[in-house]
Short mmCIF file of C-alpha atoms in Angstrom, two decimals:
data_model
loop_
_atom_site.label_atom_id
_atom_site.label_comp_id
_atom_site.label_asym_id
_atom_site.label_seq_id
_atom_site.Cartn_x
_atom_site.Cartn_y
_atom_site.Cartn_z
CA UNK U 2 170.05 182.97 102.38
CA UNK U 3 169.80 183.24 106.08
CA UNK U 4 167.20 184.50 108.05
CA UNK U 5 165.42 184.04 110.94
CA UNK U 6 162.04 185.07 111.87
CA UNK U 7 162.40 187.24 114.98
CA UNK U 8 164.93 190.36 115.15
CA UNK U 9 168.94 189.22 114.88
CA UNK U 10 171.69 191.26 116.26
CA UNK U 11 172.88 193.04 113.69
CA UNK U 12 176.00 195.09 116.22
CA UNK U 13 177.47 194.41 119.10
CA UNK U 14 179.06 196.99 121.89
CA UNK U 15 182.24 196.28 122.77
CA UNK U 16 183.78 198.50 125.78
CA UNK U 17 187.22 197.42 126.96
CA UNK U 18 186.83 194.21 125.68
CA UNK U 19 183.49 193.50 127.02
CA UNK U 20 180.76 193.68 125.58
CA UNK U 21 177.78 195.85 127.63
CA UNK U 22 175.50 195.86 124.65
CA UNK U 23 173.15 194.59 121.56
CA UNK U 24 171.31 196.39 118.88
CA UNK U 25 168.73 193.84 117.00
CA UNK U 26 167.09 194.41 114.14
CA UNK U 27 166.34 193.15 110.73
CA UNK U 28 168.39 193.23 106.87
CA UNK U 29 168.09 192.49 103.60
CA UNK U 30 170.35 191.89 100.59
CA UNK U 31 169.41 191.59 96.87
CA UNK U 32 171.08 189.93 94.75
CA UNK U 33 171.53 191.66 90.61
CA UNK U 34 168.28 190.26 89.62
CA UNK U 35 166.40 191.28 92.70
CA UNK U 36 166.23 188.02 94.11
CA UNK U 37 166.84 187.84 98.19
CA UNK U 38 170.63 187.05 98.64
CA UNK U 39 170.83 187.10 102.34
CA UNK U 40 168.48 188.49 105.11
CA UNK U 41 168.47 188.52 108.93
CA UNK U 42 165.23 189.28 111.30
CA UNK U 43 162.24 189.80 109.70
CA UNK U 44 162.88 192.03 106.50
CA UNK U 45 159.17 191.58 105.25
CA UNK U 46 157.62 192.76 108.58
CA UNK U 47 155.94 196.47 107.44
CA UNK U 48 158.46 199.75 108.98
CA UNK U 49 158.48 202.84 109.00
CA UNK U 50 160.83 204.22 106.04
CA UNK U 51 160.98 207.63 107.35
CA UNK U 52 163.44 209.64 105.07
CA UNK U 53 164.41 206.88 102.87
CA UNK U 54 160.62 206.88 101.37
CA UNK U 55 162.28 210.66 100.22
CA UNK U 56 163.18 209.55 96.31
CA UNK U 57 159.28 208.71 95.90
CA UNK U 58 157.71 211.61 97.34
CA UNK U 59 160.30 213.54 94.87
CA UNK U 60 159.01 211.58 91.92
CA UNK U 61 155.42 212.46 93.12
CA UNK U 62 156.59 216.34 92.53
CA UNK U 63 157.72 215.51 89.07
CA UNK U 64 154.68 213.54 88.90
CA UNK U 65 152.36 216.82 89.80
CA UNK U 66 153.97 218.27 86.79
CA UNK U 67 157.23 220.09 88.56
CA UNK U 68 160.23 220.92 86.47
CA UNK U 69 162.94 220.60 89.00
CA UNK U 70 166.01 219.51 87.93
CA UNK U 71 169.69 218.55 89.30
CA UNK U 72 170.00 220.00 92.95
CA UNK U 73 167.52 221.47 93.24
CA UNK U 74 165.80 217.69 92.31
CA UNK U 75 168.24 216.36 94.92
CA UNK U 76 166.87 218.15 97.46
CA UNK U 77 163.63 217.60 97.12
CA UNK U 78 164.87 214.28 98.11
CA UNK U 79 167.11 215.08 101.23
CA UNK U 80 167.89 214.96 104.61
CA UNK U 81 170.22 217.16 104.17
CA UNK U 82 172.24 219.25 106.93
CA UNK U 83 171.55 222.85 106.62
CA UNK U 84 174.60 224.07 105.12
CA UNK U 85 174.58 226.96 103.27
CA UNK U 86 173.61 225.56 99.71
CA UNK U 87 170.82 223.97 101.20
CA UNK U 88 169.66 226.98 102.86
CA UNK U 89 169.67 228.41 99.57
CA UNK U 90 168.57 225.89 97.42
CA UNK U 91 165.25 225.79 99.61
CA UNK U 92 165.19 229.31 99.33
CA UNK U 93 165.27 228.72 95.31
CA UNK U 94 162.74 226.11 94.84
CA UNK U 95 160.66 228.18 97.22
CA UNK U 96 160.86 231.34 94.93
CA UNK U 97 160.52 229.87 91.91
CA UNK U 98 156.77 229.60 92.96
CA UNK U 99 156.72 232.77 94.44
CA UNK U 100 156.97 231.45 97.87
CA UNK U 101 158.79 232.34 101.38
CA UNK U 102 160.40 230.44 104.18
CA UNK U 103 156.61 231.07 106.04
CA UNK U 104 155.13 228.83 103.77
CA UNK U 105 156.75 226.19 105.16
CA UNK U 106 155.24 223.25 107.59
CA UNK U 107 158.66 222.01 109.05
CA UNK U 108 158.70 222.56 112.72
CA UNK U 109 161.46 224.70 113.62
CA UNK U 110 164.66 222.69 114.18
CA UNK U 111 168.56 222.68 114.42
CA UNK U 112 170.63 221.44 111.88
CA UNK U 113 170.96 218.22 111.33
CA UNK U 114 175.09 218.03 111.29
CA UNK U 115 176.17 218.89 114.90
CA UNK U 116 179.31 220.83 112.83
CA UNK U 117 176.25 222.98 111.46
CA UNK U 118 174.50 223.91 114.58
CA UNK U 119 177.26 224.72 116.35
CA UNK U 120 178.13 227.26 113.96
CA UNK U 121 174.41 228.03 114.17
CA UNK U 122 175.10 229.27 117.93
CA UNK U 123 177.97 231.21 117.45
CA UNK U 124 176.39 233.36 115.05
CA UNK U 125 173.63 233.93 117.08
CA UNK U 126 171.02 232.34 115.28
CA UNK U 127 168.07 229.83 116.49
CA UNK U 128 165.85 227.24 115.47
CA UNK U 129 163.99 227.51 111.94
CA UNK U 130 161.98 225.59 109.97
CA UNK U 131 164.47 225.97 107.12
CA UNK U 132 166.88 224.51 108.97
CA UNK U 133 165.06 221.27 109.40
CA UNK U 134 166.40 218.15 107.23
CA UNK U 135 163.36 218.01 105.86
CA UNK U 136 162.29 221.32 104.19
CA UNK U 137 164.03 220.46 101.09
CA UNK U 138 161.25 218.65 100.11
CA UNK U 139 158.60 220.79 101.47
CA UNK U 140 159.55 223.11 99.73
CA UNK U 141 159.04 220.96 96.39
CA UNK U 142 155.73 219.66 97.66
CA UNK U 143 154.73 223.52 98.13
CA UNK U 144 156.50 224.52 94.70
CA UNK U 145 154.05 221.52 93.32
CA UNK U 146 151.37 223.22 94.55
CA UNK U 147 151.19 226.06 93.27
CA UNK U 148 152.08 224.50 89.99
CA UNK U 149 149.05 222.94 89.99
CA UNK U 150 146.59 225.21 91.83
CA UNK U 151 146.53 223.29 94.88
CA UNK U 152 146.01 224.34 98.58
CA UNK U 153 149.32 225.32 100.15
CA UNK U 154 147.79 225.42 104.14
CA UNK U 155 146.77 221.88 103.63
CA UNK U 156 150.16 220.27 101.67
CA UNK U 157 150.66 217.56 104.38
CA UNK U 158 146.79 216.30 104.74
CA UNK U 159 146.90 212.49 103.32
CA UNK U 160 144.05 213.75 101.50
CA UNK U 161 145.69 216.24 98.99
CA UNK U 162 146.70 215.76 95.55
CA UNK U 163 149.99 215.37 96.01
CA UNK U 164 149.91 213.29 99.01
CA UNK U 165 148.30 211.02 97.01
CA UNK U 166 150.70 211.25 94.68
CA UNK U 167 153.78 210.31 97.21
CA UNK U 168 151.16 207.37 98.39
CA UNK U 169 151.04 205.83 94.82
CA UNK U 170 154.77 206.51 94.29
CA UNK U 171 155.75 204.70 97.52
CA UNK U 172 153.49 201.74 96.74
CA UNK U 173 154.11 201.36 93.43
CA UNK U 174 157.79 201.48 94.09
CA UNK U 175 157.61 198.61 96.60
CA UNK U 176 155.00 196.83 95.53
CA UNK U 177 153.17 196.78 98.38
CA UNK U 178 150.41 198.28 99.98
CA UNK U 179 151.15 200.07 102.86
CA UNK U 180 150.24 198.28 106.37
CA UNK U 181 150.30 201.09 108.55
CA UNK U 182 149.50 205.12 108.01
CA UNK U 183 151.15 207.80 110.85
CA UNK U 184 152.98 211.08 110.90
CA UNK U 185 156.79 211.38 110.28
CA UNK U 186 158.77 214.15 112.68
CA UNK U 187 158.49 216.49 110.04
CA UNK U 188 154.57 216.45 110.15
CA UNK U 189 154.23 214.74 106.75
CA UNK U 190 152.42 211.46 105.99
CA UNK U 191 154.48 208.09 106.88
CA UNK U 192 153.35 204.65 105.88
CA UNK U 193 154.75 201.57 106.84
CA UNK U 194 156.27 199.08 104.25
CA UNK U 195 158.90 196.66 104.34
CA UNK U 196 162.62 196.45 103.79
CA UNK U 197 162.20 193.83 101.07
CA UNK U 198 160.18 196.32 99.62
CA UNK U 199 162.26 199.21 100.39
CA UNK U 200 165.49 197.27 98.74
CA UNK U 201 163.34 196.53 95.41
CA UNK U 202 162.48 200.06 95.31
CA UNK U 203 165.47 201.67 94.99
CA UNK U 204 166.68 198.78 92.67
CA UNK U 205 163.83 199.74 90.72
CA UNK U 206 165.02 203.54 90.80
CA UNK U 207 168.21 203.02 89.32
CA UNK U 208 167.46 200.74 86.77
CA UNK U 209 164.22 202.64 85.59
CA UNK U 210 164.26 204.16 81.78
CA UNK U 211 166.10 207.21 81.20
CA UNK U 212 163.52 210.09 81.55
CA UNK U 213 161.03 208.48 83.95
CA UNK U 214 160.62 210.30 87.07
CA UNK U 215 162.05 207.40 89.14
CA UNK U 216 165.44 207.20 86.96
CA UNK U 217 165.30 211.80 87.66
CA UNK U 218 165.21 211.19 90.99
CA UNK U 219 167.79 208.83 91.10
CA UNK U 220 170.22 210.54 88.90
CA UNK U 221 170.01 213.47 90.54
CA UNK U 222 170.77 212.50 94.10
CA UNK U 223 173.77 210.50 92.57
CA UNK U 224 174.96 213.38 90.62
CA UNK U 225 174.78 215.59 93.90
CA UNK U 226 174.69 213.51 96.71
CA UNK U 227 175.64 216.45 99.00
CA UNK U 228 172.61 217.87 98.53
CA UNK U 229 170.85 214.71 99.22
CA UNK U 230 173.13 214.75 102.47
CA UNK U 231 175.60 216.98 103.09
CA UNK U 232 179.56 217.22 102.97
CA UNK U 233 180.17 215.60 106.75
CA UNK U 234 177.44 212.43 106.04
CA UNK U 235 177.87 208.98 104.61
CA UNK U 236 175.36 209.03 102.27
CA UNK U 237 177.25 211.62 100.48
CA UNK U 238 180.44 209.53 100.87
CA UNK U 239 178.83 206.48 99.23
CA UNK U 240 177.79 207.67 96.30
CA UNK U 241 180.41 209.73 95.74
CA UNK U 242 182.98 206.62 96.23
CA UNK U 243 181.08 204.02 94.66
CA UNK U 244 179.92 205.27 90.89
CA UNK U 245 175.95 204.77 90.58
CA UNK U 246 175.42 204.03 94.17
CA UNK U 247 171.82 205.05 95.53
CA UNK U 248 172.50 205.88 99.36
CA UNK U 249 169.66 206.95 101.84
CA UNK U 250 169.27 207.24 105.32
CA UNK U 251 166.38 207.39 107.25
CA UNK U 252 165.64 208.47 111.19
CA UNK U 253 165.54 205.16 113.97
CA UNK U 254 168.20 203.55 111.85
CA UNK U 255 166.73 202.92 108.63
CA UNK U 256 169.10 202.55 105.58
CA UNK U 257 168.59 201.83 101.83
CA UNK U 258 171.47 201.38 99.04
CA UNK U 259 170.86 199.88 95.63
CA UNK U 260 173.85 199.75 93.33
CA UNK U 261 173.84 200.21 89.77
CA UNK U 262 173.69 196.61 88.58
CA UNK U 263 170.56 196.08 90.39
CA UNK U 264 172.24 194.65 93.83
CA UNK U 265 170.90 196.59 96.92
CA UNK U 266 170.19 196.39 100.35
CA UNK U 267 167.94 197.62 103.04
CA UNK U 268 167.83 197.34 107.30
CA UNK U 269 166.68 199.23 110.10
CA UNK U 270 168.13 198.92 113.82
CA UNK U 271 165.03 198.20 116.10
CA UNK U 272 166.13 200.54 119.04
CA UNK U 273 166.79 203.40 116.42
CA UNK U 274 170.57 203.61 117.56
CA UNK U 275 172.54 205.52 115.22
CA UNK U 276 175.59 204.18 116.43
CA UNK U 277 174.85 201.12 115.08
CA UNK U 278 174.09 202.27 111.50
CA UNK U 279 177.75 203.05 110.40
CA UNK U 280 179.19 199.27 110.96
CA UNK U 281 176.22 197.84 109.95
CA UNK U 282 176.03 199.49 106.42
CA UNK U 283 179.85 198.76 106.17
CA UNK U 284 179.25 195.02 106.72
CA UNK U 285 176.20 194.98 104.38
CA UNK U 286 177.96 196.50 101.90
CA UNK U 287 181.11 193.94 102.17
CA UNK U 288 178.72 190.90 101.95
CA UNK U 289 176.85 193.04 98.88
CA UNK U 290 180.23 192.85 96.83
CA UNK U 291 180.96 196.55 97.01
CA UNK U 292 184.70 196.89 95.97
CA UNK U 293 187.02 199.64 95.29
CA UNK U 294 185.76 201.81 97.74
CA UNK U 295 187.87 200.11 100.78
CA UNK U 296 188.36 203.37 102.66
CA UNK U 297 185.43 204.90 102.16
CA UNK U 298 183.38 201.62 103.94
CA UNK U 299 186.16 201.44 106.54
CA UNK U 300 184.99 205.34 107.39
CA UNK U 301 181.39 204.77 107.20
CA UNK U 302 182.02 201.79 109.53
CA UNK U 303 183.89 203.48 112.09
CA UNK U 304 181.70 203.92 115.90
CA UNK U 305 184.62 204.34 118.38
CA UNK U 306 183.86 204.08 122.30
CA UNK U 307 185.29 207.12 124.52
CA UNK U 308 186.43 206.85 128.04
CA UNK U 309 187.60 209.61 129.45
CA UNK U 310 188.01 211.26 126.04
CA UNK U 311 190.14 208.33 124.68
CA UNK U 312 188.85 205.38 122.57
CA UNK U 313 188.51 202.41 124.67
CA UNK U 314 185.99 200.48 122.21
CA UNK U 315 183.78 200.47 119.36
CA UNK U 316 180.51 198.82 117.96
CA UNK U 317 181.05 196.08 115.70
CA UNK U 318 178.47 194.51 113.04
CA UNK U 319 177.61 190.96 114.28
CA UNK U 320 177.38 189.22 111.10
#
């Protein structure tokens, strides 16, 4: 194990040979039986997990007593793009509790997937609150709702049932109690843990029993990652190229995998560069063990430079 206890550069920039730039930040690899492997930074300083806390606040709709299942399960779970079968799966979970796209407390966004939004303009269309990543699992929290007689004004208060619910599904997951409360960009709770915690929670998804909530989630969004995602994002790639991988990203450069056998890692890039999240998941993943997925990793690693249209660098992990 290596680690150090202020942030490490995890990626260098490197423009016509030289390199104008650093992104630090902190990782951590587990080893099968959960034991830390490797690690850089600080991986038990508390984060924000932003979307990659997703899986638990799904389990806390399953939890409430929801019946989702496959996709639609997925996307409770996603950051997903805005494509058309997102756009309708929302629509679905949303009417199977006889609810609309108003009940929804997503601010109004773009896609996520530049491809989307473009298309988004040339049709004419705008902003939406369906159209945010996030309103897949809104719309399950809402769907849980009025499941359970709940309040449907007040879904996102830290005080509500199934707030609560995500709370105890985050912390359990992690083991940890969270250091730090605020509000995520789509308006919903956020609590800080760490990435330690954040890698032994998803290793704890995918090896959970068969039929717990935990082991739904997780075989859903494996089973359809491009809901979790969508058909342009490397989450989707990953688990689709690597059988039993658990892939999530998370805004400012926050990234969780756990594999199958129990391996898994977790980091977040400090400066929230995105650019940076590509080769460093590609060289986690290499140092993880992941194999037979060569091209797939050499895609999600790839953060070319332009100058003057044409590559003239690229970002490289720096470890």
């Amino acid at each position: 194990m290596s680690q150090s206890a202020t942030p490490h550069v995890l990626a260098e920039v490197i423009r016509s040979g030289f390199t104008e730039g650093r992104h630090h930040g902190s990782l951590v690899l587990l080893a099968a039986d959960g034991s830390v492997e490797f690690a850089l930074g600080d991986p038990d300083a508390p984060v924000f997990p932003r979307s990659t806390a997703k899986p638990f606040q799904a389990v806390a709709t399953l939890r409430a007593g929801l019946e989702l299942q496959g996709e639609l399960l997925a996307l409770a779970a996603s950051s997903h793009s805005a494509e058309s079968f997102h756009r309708e799966g929302v629509r679905a979970i949303l009417a199977s509790a006889g609810l609309d796209e108003s009940a929804l407390r997503t601010p109004a966004e773009l896609p996520l997937d530049e491809t989307e939004a473009e298309l988004l303009f040339r049709s004419g269309g705008e902003r939406a609150p369906i159209l945010m990543d996030c309103s897949g699992k809104h719309a399950g929290w809402l769907a849980a709702c009025v499941a359970n007689g709940w309040d449907t004004e007040g879904y996102l208060d830290p005080a509500h049932p199934v707030q609560v619910l995500a709370r105890e599904a985050l912390e359990e997951g992690t083991g940890e109690t969270s250091a730090h409360a605020g509000v995520d960009g789509c308006g919903a709770p956020l609590l800080a843990v760490s990435l330690t915690g954040l890698a032994r929670a998803y290793r704890g998804l995918v090896l959970a029993a068969e039929g717990t909530p935990q082991r739904r989630v997780a075989d859903a969004m494996r089973a359809h990652p491009e809901y979790v995602a969508g058909t342009r994002r490397a989450d989707t790639w990953l688990m689709r190229a690597v059988p039993g991988a658990l892939s999530k990203m998370g805004a400012e450069a926050v990234q969780v995998v756990a594999l199958p056998d129990g391996r898994a890692l977790a980091f977040k890039i400090d400066d929230g560069a995105e650019r940076a999240r590509g080769p460093v998941l590609a060289a986690a993943l290499r140092r993880l063990g992941v194999s037979g997925a060569d091209d797939t990793v050499e895609r999600i690693g790839a953060s070319l430079l332009l100058g003057g249209g044409a590559p003239v660098g690229h970002v490289r992990a720096a470890f």
